Short mmCIF file of C-alpha atoms and ligand atoms in Angstrom, two decimals:
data_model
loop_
_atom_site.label_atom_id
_atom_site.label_comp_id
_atom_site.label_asym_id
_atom_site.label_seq_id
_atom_site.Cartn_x
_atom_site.Cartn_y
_atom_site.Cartn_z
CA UNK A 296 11.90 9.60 20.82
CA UNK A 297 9.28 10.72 18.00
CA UNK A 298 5.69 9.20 19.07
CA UNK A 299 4.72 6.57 16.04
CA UNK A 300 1.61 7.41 13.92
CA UNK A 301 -1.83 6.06 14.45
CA UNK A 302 -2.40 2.94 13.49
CA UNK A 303 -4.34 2.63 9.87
CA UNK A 304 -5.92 -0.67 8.53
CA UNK A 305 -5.95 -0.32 4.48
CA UNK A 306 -8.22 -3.89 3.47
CA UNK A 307 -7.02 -4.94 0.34
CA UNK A 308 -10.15 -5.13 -2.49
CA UNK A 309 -7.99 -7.77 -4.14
CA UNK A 310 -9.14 -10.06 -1.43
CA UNK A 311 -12.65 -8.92 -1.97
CA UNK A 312 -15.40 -10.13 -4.62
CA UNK A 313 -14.60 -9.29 -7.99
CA UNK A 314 -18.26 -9.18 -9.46
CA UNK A 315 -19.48 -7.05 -6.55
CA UNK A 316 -16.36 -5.06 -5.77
CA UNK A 317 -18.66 -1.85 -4.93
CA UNK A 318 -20.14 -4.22 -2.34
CA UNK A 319 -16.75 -5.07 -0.81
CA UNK A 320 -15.75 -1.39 -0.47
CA UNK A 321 -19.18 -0.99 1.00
CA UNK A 322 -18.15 -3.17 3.79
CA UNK A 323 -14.97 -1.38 4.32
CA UNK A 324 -16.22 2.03 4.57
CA UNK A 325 -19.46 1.08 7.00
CA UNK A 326 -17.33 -0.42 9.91
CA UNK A 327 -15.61 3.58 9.45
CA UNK A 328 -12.21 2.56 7.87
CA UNK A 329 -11.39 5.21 6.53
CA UNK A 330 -8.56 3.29 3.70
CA UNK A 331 -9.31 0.60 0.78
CA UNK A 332 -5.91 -0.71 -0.89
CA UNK A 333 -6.60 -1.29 -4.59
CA UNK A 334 -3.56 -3.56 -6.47
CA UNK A 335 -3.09 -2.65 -10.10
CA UNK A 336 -1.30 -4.97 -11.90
CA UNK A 337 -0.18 -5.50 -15.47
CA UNK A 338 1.33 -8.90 -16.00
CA UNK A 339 5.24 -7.89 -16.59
CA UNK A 340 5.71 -6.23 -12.96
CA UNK A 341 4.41 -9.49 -11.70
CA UNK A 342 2.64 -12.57 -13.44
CA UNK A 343 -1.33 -11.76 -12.69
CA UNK A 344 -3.52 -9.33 -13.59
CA UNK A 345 -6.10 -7.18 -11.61
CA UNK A 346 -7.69 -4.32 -13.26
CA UNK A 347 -7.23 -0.70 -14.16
CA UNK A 348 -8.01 3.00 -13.51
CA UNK A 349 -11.75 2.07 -14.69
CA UNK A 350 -12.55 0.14 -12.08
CA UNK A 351 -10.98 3.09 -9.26
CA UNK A 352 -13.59 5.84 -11.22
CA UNK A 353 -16.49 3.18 -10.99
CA UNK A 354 -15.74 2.77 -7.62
CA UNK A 355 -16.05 6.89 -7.31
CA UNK A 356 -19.20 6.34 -9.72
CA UNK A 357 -20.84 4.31 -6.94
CA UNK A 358 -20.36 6.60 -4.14
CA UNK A 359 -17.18 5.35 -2.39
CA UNK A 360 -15.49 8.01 0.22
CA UNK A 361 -12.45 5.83 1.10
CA UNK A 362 -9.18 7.15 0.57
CA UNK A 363 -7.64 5.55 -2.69
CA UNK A 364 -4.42 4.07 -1.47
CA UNK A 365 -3.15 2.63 -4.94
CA UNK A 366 -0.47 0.74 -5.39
CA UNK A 367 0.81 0.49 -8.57
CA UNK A 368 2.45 -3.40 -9.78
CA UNK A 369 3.56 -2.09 -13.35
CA UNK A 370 6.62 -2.45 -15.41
CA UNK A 371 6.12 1.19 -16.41
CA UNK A 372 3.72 3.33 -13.87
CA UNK A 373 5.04 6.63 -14.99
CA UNK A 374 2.48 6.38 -17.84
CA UNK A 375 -0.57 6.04 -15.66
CA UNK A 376 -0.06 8.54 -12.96
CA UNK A 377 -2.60 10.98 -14.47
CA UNK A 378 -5.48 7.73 -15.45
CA UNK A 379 -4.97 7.07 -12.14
CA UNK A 380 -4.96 10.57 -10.20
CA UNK A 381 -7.85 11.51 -12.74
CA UNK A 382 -10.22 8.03 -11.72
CA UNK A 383 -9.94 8.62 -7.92
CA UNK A 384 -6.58 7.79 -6.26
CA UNK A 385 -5.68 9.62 -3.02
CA UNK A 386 -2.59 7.91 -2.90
CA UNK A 387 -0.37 6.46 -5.81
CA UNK A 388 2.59 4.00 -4.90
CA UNK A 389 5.12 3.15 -7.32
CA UNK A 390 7.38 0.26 -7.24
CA UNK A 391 11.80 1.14 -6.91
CA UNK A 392 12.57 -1.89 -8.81
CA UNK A 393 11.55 -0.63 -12.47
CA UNK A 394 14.23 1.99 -14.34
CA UNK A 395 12.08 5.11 -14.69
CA UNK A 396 12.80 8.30 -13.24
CA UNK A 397 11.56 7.80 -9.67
CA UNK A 398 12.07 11.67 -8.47
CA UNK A 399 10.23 12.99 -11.50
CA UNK A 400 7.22 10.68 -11.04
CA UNK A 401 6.89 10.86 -7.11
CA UNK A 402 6.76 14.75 -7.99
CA UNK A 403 4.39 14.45 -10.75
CA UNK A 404 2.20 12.48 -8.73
CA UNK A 405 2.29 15.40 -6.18
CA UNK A 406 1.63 17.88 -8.97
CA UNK A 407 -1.57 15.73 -9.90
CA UNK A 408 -2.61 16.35 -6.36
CA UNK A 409 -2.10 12.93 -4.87
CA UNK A 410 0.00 11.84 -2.27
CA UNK A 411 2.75 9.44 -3.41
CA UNK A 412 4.94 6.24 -2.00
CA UNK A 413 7.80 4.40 -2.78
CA UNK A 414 7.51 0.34 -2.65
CA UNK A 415 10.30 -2.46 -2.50
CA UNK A 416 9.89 -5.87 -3.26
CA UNK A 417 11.55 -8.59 -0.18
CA UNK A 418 14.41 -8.99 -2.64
CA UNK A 419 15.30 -5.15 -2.60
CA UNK A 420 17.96 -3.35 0.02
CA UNK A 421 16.38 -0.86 1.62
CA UNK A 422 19.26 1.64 0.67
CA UNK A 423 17.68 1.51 -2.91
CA UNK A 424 15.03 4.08 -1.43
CA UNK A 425 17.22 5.88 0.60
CA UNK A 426 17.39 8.57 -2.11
CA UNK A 427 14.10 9.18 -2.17
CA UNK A 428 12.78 9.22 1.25
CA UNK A 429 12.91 12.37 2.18
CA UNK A 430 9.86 12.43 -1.73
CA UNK A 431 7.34 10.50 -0.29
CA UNK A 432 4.59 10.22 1.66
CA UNK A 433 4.79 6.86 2.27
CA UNK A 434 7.03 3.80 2.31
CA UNK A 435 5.13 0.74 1.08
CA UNK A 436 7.56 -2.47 2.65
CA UNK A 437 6.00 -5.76 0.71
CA UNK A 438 6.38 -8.37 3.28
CA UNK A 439 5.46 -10.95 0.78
CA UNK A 440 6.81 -11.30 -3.26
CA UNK A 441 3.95 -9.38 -4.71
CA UNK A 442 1.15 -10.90 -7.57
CA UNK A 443 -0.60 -13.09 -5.29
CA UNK A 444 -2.99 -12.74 -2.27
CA UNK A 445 -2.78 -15.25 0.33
CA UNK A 446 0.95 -15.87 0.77
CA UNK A 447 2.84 -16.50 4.06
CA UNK A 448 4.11 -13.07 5.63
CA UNK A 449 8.10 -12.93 5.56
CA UNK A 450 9.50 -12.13 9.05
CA UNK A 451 13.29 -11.89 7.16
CA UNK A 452 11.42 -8.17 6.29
CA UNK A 453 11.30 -7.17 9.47
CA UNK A 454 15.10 -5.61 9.79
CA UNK A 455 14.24 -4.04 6.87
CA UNK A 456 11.22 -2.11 8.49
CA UNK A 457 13.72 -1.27 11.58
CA UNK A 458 16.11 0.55 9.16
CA UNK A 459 13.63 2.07 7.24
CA UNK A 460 12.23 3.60 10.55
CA UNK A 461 15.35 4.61 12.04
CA UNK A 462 15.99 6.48 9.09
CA UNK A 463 12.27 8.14 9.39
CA UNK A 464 13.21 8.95 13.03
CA UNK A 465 17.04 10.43 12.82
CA UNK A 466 15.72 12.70 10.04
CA UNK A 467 12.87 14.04 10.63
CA UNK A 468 10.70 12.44 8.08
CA UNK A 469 7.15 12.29 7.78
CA UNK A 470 6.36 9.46 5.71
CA UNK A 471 3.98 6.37 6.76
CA UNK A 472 5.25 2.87 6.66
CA UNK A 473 2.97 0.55 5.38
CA UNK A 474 3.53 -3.53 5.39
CA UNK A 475 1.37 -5.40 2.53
CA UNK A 476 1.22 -9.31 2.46
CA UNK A 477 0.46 -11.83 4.92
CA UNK A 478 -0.93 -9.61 7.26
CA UNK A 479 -3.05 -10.51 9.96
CA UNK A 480 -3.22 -9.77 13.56
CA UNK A 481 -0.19 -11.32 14.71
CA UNK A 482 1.76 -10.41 12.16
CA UNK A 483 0.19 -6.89 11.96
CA UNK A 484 1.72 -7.05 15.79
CA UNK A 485 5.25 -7.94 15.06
CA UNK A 486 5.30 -4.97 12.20
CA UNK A 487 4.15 -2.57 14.32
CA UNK A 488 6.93 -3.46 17.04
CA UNK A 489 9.14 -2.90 13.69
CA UNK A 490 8.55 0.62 13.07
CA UNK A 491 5.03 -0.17 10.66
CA UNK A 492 1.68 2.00 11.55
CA UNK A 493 -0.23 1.57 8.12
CA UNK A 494 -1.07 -2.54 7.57
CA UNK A 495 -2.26 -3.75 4.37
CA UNK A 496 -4.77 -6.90 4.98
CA UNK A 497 -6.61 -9.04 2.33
CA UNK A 498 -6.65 -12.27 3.28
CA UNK A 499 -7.17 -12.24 6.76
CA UNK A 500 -9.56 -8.79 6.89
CA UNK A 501 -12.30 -10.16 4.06
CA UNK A 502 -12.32 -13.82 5.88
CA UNK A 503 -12.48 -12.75 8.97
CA UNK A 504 -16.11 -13.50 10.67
CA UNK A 505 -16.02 -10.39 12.60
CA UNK A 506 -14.52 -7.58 10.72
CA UNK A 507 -15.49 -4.46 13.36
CA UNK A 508 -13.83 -6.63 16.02
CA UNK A 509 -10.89 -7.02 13.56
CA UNK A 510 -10.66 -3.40 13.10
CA UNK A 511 -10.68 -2.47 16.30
CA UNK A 512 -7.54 -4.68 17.01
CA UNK A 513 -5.64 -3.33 14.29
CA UNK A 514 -6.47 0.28 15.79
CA UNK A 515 -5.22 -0.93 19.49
CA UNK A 516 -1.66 -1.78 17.64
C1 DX5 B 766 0.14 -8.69 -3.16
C2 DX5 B 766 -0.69 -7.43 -3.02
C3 DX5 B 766 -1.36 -7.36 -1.72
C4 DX5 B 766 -2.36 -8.44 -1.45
C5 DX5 B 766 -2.18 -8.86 -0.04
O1 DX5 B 766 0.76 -8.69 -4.38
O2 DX5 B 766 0.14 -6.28 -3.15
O3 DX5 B 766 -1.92 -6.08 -1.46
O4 DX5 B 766 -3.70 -8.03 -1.64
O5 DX5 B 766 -2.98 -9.95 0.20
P1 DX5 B 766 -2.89 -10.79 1.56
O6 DX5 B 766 -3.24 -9.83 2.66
O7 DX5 B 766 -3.90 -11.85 1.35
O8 DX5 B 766 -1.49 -11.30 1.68
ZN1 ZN B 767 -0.69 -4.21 -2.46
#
């Protein structure tokens, strides 16, 4: 039995204030989490819009130190790998669902000196990433249909996390497995029991009144 990964809390800016976004990094990175989710997304992949690579180098501009985990809501991310690697991103998730070549993009993002993840919306098998698992550096599991902030987390995702982590275990793989939407403590809990280590929370990390106290939970997972 393979001991699971350290527990990492990635707060999701989406959730945080969109005229002072610096600010709400700010407040990530000085309770010491070390990860800041940033959502990019385009209006085709899903029906809202955030912002763009722009707003990532800004971030940079301002003196931000978290690592960059990006994840990528667009109908056709293989054209913004480099804007994206070039404004800051550590990490650069692309989404299964869109037909693009998946292998040549997880590699380019490599190439560009990022490390690079494969998402799947709740409506997609896990088997559709099984071909690419043994690419990535991490396997982004939305536990919500993503767009929005605030939904209700989907527990039907959590056989899906079980298979995906079997698979991590009987071959050897390396990747993290990150759950985004509806996250919160309890949920965050039942993920973790699931095979998850890396836990995506908006919502519930910028509303909570004590976020050190929240952080600290998520690292006892
Ligand atoms: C949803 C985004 C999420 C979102 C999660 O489309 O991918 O990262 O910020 O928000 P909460 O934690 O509020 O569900
Ligand atoms: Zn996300």
């Amino acid at each position: 039995m393979s001991t699971p990964l350290p527990p990492i809390l990635a707060p999701s800016l989406l959730a945080g204030d969109h005229a002072h976004l610096a600010a709400s990094a700010r407040t990530v990175e000085d309770l010491g989490v070390p990860w800041l989710h940033l959502d990019l997304m385009d209006g085709h992949f899903v029906p809202n819009l955030t912002f763009g690579p722009e707003t990532l180098a800004a971030l940079r501009r301002a003196g931000s130190k978290l690592f960059f985990d990006t994840h990528l809501m667009l109908a056709e991310p293989h054209r913004y790998l480099e804007a994206f690697a070039k404004a800051g991103a550590n990490l650069i998730s692309i989404h299964i669902e869109p037909a693009y070549d998946h292998a040549a993009a997880l590699a380019r993002i490599r190439a560009l000196g990022c490390q690079c993840g494969i998402v799947l919306n709740p409506g997609t098998p896990a088997a559709a990433i099984e071909p690419v698992l043994a690419l990535v550096d991490l396997v982004l599991v939305m536990t919500v249909q993503p767009g929005f902030g605030g939904q209700p987390f989907r527990a039907d995702m959590l056989p899906k996390l079980r298979q995906i982590d079997a698979w991590r275990r009987d071959r050897a793989l390396k990747f993290r497995l990150e759950v985004d939407g509806g996250i919160d403590l309890a949920t965050a809990a039942d993920c973790r029991a699931a095979g998850a280590d890396t836990f995506v929370a908006g919502t519930s990390f910028f509303r909570a009144p004590d976020k050190a106290a929240y952080a600290a939970s998520v690292a006892q997972l």
